[in-house]
Coordinates of C-alpha atoms in Angstrom, one line a residue:
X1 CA 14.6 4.3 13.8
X2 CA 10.8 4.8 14.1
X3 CA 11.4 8.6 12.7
X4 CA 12.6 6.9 10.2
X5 CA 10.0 4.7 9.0
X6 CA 7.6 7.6 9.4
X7 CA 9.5 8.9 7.1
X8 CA 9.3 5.6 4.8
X9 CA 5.8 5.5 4.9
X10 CA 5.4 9.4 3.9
X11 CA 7.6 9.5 1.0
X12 CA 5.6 6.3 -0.4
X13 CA 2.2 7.9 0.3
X14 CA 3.8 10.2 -1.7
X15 CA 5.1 8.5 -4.9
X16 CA 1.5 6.8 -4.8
X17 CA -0.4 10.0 -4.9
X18 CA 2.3 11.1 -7.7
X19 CA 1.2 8.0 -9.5
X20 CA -2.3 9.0 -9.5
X21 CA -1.7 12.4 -10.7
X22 CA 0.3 11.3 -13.7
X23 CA -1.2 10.4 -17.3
X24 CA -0.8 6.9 -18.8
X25 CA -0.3 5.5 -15.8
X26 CA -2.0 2.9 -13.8
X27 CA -1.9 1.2 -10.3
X28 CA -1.6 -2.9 -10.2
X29 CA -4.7 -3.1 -8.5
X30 CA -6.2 -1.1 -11.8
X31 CA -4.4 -3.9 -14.1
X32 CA -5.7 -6.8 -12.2
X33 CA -9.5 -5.0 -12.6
X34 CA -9.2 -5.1 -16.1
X35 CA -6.8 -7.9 -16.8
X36 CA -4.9 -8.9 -20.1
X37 CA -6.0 -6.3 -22.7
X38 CA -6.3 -8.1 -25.8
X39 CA -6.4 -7.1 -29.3
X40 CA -5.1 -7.5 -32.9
X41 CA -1.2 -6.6 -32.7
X42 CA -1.4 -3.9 -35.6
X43 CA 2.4 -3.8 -35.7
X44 CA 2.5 -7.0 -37.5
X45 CA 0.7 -4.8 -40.6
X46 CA 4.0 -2.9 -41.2
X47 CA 5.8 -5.6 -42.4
X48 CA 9.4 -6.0 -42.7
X49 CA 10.4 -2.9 -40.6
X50 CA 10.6 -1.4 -36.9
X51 CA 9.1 1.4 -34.8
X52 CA 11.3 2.3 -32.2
X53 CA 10.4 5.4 -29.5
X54 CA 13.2 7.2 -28.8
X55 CA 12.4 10.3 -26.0
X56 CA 15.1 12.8 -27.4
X57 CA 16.4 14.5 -30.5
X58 CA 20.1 15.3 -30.4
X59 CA 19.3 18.2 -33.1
X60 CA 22.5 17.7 -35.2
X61 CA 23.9 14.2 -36.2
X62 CA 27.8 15.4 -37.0
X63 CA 29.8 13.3 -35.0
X64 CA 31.7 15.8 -33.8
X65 CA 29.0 18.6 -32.4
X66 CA 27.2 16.7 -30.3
X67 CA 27.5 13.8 -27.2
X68 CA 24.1 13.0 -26.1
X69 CA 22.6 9.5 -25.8
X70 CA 19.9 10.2 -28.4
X71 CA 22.5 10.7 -31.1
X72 CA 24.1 7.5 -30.5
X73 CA 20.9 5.5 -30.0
X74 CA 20.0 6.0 -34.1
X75 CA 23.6 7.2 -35.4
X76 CA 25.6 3.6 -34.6
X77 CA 23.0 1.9 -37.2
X78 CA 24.3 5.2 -39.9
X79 CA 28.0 5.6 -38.9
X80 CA 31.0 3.3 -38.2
X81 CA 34.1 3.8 -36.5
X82 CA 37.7 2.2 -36.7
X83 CA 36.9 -0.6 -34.0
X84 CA 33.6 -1.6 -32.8
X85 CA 31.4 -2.4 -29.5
X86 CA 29.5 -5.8 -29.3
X87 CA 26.2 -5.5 -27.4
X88 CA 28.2 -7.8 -24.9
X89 CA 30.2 -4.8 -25.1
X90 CA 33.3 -6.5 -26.2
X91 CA 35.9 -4.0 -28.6
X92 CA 36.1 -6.0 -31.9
X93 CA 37.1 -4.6 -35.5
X94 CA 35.0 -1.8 -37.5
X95 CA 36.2 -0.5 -40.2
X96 CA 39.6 -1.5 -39.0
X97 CA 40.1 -5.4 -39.8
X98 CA 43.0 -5.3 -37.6
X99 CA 45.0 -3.1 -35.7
X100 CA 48.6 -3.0 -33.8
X101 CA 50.5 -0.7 -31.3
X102 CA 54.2 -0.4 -32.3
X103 CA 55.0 1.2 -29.3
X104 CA 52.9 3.0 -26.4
X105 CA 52.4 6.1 -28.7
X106 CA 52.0 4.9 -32.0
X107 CA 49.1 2.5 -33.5
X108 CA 49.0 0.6 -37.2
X109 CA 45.1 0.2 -38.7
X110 CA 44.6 -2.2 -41.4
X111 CA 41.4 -1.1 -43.1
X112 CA 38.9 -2.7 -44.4
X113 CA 38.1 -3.0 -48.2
X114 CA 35.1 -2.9 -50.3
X115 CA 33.5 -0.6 -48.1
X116 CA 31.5 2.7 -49.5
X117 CA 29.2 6.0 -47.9
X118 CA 25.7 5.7 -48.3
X119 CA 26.3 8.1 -51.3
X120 CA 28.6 5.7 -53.0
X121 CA 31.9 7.8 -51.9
X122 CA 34.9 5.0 -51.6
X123 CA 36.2 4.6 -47.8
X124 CA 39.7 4.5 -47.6
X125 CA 42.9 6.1 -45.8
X126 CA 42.1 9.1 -47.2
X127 CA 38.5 9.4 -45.4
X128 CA 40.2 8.4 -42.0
X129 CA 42.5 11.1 -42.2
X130 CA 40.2 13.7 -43.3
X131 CA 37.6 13.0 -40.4
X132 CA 40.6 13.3 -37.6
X133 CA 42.1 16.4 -39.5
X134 CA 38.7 17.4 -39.1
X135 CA 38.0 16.3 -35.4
X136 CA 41.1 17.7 -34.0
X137 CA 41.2 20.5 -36.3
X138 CA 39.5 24.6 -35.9
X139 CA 35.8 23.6 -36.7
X140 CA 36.3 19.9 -34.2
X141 CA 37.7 22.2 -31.4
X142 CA 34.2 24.5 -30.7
X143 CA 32.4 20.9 -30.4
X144 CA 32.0 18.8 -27.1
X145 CA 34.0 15.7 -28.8
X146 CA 37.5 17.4 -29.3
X147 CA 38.3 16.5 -25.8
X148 CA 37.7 13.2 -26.1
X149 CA 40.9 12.5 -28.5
X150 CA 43.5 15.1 -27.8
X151 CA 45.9 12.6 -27.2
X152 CA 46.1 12.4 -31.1
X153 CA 49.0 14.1 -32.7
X154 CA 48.2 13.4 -35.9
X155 CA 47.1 10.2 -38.1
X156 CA 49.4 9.4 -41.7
X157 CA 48.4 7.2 -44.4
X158 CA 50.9 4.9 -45.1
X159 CA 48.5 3.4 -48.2
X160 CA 45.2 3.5 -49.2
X161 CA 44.1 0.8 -46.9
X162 CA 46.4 1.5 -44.2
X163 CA 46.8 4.4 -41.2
X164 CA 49.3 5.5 -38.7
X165 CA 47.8 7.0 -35.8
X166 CA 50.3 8.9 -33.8
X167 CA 49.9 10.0 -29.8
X168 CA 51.7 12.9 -28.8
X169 CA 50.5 11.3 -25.0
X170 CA 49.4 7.1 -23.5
X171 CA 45.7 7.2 -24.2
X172 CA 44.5 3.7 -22.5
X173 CA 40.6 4.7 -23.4
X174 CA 41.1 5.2 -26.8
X175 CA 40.4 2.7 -28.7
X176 CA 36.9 2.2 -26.9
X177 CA 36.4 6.1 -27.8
X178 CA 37.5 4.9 -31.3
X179 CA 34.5 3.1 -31.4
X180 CA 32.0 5.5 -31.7
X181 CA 30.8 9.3 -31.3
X182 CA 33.1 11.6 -32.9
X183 CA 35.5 9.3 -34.1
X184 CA 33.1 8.0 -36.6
X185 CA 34.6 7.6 -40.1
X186 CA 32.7 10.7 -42.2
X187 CA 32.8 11.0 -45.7
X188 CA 35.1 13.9 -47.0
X189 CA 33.8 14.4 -50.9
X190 CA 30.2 14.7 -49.6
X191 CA 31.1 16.9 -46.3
X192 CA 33.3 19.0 -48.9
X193 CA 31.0 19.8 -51.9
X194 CA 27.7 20.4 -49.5
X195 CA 29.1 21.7 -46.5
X196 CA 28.8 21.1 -42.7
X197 CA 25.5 22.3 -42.2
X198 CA 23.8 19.8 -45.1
X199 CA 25.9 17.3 -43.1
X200 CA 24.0 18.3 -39.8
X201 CA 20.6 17.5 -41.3
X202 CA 21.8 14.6 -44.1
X203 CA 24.4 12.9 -42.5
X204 CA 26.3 10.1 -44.7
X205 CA 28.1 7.3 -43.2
X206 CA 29.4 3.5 -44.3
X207 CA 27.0 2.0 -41.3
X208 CA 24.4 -0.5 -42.1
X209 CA 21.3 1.9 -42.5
X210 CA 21.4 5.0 -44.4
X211 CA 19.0 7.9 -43.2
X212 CA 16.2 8.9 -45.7
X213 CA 14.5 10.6 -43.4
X214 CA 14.4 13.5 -41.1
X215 CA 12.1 15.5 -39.7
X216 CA 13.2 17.1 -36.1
X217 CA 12.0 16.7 -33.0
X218 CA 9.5 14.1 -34.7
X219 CA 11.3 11.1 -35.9
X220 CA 14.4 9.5 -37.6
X221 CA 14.1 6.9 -40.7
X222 CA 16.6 4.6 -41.8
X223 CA 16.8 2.3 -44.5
X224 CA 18.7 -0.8 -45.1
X225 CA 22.0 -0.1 -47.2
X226 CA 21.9 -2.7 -49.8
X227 CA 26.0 -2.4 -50.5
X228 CA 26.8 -2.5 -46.9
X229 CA 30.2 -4.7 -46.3
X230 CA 28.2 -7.1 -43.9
X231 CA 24.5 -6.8 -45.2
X232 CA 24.0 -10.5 -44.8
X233 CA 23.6 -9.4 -41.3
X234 CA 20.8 -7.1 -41.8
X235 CA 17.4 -8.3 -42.2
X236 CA 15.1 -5.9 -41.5
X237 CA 14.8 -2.9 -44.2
X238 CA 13.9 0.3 -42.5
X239 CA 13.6 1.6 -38.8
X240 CA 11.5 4.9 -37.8
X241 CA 12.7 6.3 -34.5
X242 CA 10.0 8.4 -33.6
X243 CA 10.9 11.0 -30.7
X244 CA 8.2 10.4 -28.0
X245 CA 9.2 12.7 -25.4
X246 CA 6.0 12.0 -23.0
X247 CA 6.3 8.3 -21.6
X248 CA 2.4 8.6 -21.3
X249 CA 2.0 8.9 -25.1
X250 CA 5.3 6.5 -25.8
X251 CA 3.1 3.8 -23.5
X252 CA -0.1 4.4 -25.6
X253 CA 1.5 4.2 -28.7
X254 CA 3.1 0.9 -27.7
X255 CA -0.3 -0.8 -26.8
X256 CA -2.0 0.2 -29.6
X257 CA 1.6 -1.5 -31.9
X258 CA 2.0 2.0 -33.1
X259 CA 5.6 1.7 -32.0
X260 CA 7.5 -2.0 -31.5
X261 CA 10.1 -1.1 -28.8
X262 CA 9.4 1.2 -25.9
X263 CA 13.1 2.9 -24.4
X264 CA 13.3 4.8 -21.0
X265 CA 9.6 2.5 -19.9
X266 CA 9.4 4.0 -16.3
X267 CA 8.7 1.6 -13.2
X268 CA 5.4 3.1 -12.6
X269 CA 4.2 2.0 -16.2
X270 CA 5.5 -1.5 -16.4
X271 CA 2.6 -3.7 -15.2
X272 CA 0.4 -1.3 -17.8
X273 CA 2.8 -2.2 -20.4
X274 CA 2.9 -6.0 -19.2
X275 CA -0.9 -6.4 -19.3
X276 CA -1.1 -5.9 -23.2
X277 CA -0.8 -9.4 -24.5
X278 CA 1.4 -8.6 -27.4
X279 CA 4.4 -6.6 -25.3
X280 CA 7.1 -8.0 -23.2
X281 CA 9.1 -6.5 -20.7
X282 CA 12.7 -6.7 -21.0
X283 CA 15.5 -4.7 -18.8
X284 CA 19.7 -4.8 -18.5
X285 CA 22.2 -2.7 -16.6
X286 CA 23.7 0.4 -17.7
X287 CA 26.3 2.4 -17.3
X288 CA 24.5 5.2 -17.1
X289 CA 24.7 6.8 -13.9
X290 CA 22.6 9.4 -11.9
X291 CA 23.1 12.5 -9.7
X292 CA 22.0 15.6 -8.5
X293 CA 24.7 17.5 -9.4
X294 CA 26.2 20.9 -7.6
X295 CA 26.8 23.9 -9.2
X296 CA 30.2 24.7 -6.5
X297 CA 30.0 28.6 -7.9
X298 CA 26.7 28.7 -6.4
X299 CA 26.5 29.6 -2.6
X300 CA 25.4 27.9 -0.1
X301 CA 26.9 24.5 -2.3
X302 CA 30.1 26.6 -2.4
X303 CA 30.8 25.3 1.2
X304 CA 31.7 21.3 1.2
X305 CA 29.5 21.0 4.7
X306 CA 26.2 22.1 2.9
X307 CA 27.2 19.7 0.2
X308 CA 28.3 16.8 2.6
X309 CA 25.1 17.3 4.4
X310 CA 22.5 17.6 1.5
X311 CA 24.1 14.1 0.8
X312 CA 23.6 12.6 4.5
X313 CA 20.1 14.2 4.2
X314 CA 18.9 11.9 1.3
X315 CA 17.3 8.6 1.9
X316 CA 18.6 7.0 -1.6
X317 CA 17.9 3.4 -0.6
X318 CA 14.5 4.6 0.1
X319 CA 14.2 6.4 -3.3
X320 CA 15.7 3.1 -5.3
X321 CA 13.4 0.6 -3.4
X322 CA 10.4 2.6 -3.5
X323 CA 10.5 4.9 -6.7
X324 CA 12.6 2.4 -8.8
X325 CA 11.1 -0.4 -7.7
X326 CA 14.8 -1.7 -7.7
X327 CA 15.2 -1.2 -10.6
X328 CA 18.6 0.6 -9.7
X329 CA 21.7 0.3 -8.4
X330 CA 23.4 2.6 -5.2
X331 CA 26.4 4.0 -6.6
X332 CA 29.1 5.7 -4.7
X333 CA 30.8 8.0 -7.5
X334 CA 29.1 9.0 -10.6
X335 CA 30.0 5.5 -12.4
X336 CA 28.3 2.0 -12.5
X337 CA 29.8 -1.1 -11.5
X338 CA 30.0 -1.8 -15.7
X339 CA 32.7 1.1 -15.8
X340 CA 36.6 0.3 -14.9
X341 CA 38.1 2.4 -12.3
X342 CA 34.6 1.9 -10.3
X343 CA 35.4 1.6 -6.2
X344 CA 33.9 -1.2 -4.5
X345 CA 35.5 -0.2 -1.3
X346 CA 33.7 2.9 -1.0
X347 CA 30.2 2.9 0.6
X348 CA 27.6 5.8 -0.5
X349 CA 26.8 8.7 1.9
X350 CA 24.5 7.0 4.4
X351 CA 21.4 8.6 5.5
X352 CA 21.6 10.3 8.7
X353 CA 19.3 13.6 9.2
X354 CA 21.1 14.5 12.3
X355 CA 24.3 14.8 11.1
X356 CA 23.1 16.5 8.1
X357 CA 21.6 19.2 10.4
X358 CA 24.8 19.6 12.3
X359 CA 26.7 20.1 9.2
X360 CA 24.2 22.9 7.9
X361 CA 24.3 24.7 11.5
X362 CA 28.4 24.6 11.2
X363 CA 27.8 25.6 8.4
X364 CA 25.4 28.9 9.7
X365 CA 22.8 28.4 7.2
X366 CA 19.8 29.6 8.1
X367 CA 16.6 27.7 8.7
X368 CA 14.2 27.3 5.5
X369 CA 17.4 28.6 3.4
X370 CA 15.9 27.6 -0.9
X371 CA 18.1 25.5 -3.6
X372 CA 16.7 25.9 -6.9
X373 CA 16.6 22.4 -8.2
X374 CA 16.4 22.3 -12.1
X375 CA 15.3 18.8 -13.8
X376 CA 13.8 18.2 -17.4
X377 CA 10.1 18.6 -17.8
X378 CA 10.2 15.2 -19.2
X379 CA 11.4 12.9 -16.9
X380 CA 8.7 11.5 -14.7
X381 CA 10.3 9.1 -12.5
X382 CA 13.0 11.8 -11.8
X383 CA 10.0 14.3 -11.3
X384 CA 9.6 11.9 -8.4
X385 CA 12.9 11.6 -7.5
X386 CA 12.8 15.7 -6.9
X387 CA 9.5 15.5 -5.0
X388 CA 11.2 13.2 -2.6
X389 CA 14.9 15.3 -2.6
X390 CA 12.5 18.1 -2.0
X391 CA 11.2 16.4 0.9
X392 CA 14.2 14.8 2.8
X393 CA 16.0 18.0 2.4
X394 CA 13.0 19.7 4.2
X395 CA 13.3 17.3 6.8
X396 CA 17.0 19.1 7.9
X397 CA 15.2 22.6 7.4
X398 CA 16.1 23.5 3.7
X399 CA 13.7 24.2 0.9
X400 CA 13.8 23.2 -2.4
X401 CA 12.3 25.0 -5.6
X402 CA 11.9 22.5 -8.3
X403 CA 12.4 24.1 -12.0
X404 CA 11.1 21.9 -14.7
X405 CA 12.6 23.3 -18.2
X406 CA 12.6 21.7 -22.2
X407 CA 15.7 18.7 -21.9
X408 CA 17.0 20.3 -25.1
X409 CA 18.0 23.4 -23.3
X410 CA 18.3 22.1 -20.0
X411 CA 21.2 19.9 -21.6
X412 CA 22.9 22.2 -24.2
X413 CA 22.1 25.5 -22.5
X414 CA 21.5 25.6 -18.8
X415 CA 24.2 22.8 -17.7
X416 CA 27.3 24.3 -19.9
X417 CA 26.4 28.1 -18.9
X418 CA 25.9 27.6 -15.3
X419 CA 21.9 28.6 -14.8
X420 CA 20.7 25.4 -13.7
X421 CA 20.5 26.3 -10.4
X422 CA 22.5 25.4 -6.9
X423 CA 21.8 22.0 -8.2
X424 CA 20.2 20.0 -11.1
X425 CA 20.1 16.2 -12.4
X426 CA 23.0 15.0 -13.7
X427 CA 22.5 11.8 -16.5
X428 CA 25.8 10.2 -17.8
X429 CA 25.7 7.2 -20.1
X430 CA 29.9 6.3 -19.5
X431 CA 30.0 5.0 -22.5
X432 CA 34.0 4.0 -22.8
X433 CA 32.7 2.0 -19.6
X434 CA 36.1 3.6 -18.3
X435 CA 35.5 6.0 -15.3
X436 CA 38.7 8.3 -17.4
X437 CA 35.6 9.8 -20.3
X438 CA 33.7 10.6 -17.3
X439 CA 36.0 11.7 -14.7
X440 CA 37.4 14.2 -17.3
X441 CA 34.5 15.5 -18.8
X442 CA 33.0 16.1 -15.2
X443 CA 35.9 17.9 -13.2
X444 CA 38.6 18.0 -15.2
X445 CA 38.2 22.4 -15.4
X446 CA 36.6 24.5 -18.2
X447 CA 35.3 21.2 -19.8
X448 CA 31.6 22.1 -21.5
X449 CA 29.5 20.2 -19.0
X450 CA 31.8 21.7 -16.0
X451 CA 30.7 25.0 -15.4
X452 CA 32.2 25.6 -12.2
X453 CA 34.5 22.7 -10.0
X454 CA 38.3 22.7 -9.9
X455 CA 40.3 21.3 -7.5
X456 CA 44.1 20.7 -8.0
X457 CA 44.3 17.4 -6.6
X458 CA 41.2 16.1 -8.7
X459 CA 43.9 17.6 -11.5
X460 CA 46.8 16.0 -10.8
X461 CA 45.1 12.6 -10.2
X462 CA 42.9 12.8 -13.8
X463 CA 46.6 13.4 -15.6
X464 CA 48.3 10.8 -13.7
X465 CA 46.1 8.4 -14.6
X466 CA 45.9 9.4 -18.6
X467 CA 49.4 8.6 -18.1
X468 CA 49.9 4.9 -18.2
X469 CA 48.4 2.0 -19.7
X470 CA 49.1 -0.2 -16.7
X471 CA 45.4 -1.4 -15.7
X472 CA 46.5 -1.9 -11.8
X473 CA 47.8 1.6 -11.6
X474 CA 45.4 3.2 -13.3
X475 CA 42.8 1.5 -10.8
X476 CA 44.7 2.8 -8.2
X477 CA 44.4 6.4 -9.1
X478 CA 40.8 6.0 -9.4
X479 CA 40.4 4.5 -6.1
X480 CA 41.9 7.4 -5.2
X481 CA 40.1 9.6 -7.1
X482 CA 36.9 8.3 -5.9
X483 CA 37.7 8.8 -2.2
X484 CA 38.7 12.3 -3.7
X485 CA 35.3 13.4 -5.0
X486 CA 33.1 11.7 -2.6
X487 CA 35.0 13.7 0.5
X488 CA 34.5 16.6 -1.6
X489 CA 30.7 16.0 -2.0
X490 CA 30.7 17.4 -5.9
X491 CA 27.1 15.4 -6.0
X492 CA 24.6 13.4 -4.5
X493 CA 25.2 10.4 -6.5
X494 CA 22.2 8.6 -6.5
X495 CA 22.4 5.1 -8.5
X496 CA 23.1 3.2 -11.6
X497 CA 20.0 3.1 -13.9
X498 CA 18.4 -0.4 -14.9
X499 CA 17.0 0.2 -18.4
X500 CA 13.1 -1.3 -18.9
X501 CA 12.3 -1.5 -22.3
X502 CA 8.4 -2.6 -23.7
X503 CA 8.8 -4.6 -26.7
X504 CA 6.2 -6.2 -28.7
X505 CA 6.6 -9.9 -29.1
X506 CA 6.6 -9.8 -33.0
X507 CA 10.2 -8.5 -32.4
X508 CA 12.8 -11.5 -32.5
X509 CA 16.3 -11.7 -31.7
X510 CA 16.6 -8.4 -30.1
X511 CA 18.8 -7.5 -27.1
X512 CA 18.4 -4.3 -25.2
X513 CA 22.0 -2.8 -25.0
X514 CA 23.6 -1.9 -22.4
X515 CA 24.9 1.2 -23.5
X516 CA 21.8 2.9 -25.8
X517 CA 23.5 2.3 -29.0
X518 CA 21.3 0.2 -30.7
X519 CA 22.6 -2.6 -33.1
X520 CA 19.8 -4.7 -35.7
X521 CA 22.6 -7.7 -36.7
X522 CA 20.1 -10.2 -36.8
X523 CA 16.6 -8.7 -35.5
X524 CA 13.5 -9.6 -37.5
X525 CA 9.9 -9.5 -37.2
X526 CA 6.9 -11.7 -37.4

């Protein structure tokens, strides 16, 4: 016990000198110095329009080559699916006014009417069958979203307002999946006569805003579409995402009203952001989850004991008190409480050095043995995060070499192609808020962001549970999964993330969402 709070008291020495060192970033003590800074809110100047820092730029916005966060966070406001997510993350009709399962296999879609692409193209049956031809079809299958809807044979139109979707298998996710990512409706004239690379850069979709402007890795404008179905909703007329990839800058830009909302505000910045009299603080639970996740190709994290004991090694109450400020929540499998199929039952590795040492020593691995550790560069509270892994792992006679690479290729390169390392952060947003997308994507074999981990049980329990649309057995195949992948240590799973965001106060009506997907119905500014 008193080892342990030694060890307490070092790692928050350590965050606090981390603090120091980083840009844009103050101490409490610094903000009570200077107090309230006050100034003229320069936002309000802009007028009828938002500035909204996003910290990533997915690269390509067709729905069906990417799955990141960042493409979702601007695309919901340009594309629409079938059904749609509330930010009370409710399912509720898209451009479907109504839908209705015939039997377990089949589904009937009413469409909506009136509706049109940003470039005036008619939606109808004809644009829902051309986007799942598409999806499921040669140029969907070398994309990361074909996986998602396998479980569609095939989709008929039975009028021009009205779709058959057949199932060639149950699919009890799908019509959450149906409600965004690469099941957006896209237009087929436009995709057709310019071809899918325009479509990367230009995309067109039926959503409320319409892109007008892009300019990578810099920012993202869209403008309100005057003939959209529901514009009554709409009030503001343009929002600039501007990709801020250093919080330090994103945090300066927000107290100066260069940009209105501030995503991804880390813990360390919030009483800086608070002491500006025109910003808010606002924060809501995520699904998003967060791991260090093990490359099982890679020795020594080929042998479950190294695993089991990296995960005994780490203090991750420590780490969410301290480094999150609690801003987190201890997760036992790589899911948040939001998610179905999450396992109450099962408690996260505790932390216990001793047995972690014993396990390594089973496990004949030498003293001062090195992990490479890969994270992106951009991350700060997770560059903390490492600093302390780095530490506790030391603690049980392991070193760790911490690799700091660009998130673009860390996330589309490294990850997928197995170079990032014995073990590297894993991010998941679980945005079906169904532990099936994730479980699947993760350690269902040769999937893109599974380089490595099979096991034939994990199998057999991800295609049982695809198998049924009966909510208490599928929660009992996850339980069961859970207790599956925790024995078999395939990460450190280190908690559910609490989203800050710094808004300015000339923002009304807004609501942080829970997922990242931003929706505008009803937002306006002073």
């Amino acid at each position: 016990m008193k080892k342990h709070k030694w060890i307490t008291m070092l790692l928050v020495c350590l965050m606090l000198l981390l603090s120091a060192c980083s840009g844009g970033t103050s101490t409490e003590g610094d903000n009570k110095k200077s107090g309230k800074a006050s100034g003229e809110n320069s936002a309000t100047a802009r007028g009828n329009e938002l500035v909204v820092r996003v910290p990533g730029d997915p690269q390509n916005w067709d729905p069906i080559d990417t799955y990141l966060i960042a493409w979702s966070t601007v695309a919901t406001s340009v594309f629409e699916g079938l059904v749609s997510r509330s930010l009370d993350l409710e399912i509720q009709p898209g451009l479907a006014e109504s839908w209705e399962y015939v039997d377990d296999k089949t589904i009937k879609f009413k469409l909506r009417q009136g509706v049109t692409f940003h470039d005036g193209e008619p939606f109808n049956a004809e644009a829902v069958k051309f986007t799942f031809d598409r999806l499921l079809g040669e140029e969907g299958q070398k994309g990361p979203q074909y996986s998602n809807y396998t479980s569609i044979d095939r989709v008929e139109i039975d009028g021009e307002y009205e779709i058959t979707m057949y199932l060639n298998t149950i699919d009890p996710v799908l019509l959450t999946k149906l409600s965004g990512y690469g099941a957006v409706i896209v237009p087929p004239k436009y995709i057709e006569e310019h071809g899918a690379e325009n479509f990367d850069m230009n995309p067109v979709g039926t959503g409320p805003f319409k892109m007008t402007d892009y300019q990578r890795d810099k920012q993202v404008v869209v403008e309100r579409y005057e003939d959209y179905w529901n514009k009554d909703e709409i009030k503001l007329d343009k929002v600039t995402f501007k990709v801020i990839p250093e919080t330090a800058t994103a945090l300066a830009e927000l107290q100066t009203g260069n940009i209105d909302i501030m995503t991804r505000l880390e813990v360390s910045q919030a009483a800086t952001a608070e002491s500006t009299d025109f910003v808010t603080l606002m924060d809501v639970s995520t699904p998003t989850a967060y791991s260090i996740r093990f490359d099982t190709a890679k020795a020594p994290v080929d042998d479950v004991r190294v695993r089991q004991a990296i995960n005994y090694a780490i203090d991750k109450e420590t780490i969410v008190k301290e480094i999150l400020s609690g801003y987190g929540n201890l997760i036992s499998s790589f899911q948040s409480e939001l998610s179905f199929g999450y396992n109450k039952d099962l408690q996260p590795y505790p932390y216990d050095p001793e047995k972690a040492k014993k396990l390594l020593a089973e496990a004949n691995i030498a003293e001062g043995t090195t992990l490479d550790f890969y994270i992106p560069g951009t991350d700060g509270t997770f560059k903390e995060i490492a600093q302390a892994v780095a530490f506790y792992l030391e603690e049980v006679g392991l070193k760790v070499s911490i690799n700091s690479v660009e998130n673009t290729t860390f996330q589309s390169e490294l990850i997928p192609k197995g170079e990032a390392g014995q073990m590297y952060k894993n991010g998941w947003g679980g945005w079906t808020l169904d532990f099936d997308n994730t479980a699947y994507l993760m350690y269902h074999e040769g999937e893109f962001w599974n380089p490595s981990y099979k096991n034939d049980k994990v199998e057999k329990l991800l295609s049982a549970e695809r198998a049924t649309n009966d909510s208490t057995e599928r929660l009992k195949i996850f339980k069961e999964l859970t207790e599956v992948l925790h024995e078999d240590s395939t990460e450190v799973n280190l908690y559910s993330d609490v989203e800050i965001y710094g808004v300015n106060k000339r923002v009304k009506n807004f609501q942080p969402p829970h997922d990242g997907r931003f929706r505008f119905e009803g937002v306006t500014v002073e």
